[in-house]
PDB file of C-alpha atoms in Angstrom:
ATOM      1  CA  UNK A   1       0.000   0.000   0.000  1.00 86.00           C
ATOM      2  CA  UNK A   2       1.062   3.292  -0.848  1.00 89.00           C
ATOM      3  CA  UNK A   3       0.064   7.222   0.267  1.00 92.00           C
ATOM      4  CA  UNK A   4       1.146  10.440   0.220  1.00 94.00           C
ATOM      5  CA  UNK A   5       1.118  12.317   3.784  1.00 94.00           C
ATOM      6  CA  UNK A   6       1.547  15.989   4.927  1.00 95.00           C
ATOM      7  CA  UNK A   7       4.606  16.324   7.270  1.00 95.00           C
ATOM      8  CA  UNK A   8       3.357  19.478   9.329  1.00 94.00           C
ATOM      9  CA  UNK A   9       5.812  22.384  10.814  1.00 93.00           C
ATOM     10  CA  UNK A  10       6.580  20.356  13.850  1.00 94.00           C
ATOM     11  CA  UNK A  11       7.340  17.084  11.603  1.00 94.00           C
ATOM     12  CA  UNK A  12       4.235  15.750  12.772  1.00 94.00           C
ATOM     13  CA  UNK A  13       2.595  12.845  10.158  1.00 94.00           C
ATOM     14  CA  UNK A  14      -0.659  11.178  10.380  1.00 94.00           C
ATOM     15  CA  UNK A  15      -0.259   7.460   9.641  1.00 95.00           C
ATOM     16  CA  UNK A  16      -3.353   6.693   7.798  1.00 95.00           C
ATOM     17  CA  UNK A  17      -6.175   4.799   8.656  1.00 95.00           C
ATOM     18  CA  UNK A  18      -5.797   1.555   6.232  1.00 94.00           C
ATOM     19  CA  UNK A  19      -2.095   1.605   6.909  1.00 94.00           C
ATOM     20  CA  UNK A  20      -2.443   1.154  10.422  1.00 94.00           C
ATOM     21  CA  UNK A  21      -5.213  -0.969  10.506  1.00 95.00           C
ATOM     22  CA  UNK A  22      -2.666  -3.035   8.072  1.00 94.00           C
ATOM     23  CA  UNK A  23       0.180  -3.755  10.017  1.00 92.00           C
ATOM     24  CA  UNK A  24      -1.750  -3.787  13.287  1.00 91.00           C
ATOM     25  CA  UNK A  25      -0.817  -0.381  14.857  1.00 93.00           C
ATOM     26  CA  UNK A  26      -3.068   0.993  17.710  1.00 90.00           C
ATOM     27  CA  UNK A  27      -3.337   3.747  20.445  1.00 89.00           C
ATOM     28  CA  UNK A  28      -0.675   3.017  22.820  1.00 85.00           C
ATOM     29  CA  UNK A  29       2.021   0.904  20.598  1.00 87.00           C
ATOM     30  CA  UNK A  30       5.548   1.689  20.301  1.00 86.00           C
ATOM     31  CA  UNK A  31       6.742   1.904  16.776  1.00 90.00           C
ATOM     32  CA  UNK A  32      10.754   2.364  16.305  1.00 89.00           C
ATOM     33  CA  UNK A  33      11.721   4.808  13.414  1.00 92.00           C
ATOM     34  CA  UNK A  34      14.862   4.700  11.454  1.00 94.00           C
ATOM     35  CA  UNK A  35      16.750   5.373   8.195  1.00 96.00           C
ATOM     36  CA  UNK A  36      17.706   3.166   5.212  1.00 96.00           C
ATOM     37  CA  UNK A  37      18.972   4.357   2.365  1.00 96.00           C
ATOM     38  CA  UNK A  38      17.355   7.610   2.500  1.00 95.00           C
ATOM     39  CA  UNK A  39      14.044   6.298   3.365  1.00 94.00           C
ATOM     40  CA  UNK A  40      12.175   6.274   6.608  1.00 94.00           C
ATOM     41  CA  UNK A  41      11.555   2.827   7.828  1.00 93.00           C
ATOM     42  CA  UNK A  42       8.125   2.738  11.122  1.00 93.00           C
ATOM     43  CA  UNK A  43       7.994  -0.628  12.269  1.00 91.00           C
ATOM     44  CA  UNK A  44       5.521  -1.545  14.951  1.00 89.00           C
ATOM     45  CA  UNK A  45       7.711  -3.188  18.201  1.00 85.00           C
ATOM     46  CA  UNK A  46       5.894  -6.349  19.539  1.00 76.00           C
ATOM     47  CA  UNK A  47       7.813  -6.270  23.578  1.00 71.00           C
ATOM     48  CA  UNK A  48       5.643  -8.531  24.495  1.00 65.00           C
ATOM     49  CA  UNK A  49       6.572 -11.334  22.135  1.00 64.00           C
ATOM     50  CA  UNK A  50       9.794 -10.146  22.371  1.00 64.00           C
ATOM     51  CA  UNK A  51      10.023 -10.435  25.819  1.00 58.00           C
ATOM     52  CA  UNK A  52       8.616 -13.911  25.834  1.00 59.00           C
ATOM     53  CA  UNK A  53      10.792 -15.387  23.182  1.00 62.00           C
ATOM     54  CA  UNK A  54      13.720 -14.716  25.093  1.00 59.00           C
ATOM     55  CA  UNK A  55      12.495 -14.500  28.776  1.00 57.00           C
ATOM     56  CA  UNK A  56      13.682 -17.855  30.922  1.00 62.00           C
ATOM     57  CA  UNK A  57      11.572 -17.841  34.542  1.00 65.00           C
ATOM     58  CA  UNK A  58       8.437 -16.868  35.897  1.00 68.00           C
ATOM     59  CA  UNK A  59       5.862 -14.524  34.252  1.00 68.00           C
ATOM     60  CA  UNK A  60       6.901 -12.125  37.179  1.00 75.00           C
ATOM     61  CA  UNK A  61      10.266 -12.585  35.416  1.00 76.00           C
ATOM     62  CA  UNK A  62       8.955 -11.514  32.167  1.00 73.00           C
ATOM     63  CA  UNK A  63       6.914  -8.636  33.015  1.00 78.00           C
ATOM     64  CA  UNK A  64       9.730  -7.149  34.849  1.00 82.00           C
ATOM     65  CA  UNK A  65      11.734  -7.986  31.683  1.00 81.00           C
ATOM     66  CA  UNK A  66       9.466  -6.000  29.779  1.00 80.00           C
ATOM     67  CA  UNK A  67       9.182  -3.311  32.282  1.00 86.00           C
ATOM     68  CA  UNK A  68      13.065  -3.048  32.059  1.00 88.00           C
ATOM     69  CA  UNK A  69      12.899  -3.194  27.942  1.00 86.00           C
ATOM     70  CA  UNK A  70      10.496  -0.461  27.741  1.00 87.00           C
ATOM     71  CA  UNK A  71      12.125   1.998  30.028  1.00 88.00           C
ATOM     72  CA  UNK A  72      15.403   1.160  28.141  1.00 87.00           C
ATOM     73  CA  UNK A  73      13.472   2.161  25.320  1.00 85.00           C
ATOM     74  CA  UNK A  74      12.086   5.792  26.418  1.00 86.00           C
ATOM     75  CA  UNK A  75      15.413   6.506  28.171  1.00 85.00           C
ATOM     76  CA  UNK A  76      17.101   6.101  24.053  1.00 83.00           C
ATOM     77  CA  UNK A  77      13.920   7.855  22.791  1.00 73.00           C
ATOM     78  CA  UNK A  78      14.417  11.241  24.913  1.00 67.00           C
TER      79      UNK A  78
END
């Protein structure tokens, strides 16, 4: 799928409607942003999957895995 977007004064975009309903984004995911080759590559980060593949322990273990991951996360982000 392909569209053309507005980047606003701020750099603000709109992801469109289709597109997220596409790959599966919603209210509240983290998406990581970065450059190839001159283009802008938005891919939706699944932690919890992540978190589960490669978590060994309890479920108390992997939530404060996860916890850990997404604070990592923000803390790279700011």
């Amino acid at each position: 799928m392909e569209v053309r977007v507005k980047v606003n004064k701020k750099g603000i975009i709109i992801i469109p409607k289709a597109i997220r309903e596409e790959v599966r984004i919603n209210e509240g995911d983290i998406v990581e942003m970065r450059t190839e080759g001159g283009k802008i590559i938005i891919e939706k980060i699944d932690l919890w999957n992540k978190v589960w593949k490669c978590c060994k322990g309890s479920a108390e273990d992997a939530e404060r895995e996860l916890d850990e991951e997404e604070e990592e996360f923000w803390k790279r982000a700011l």
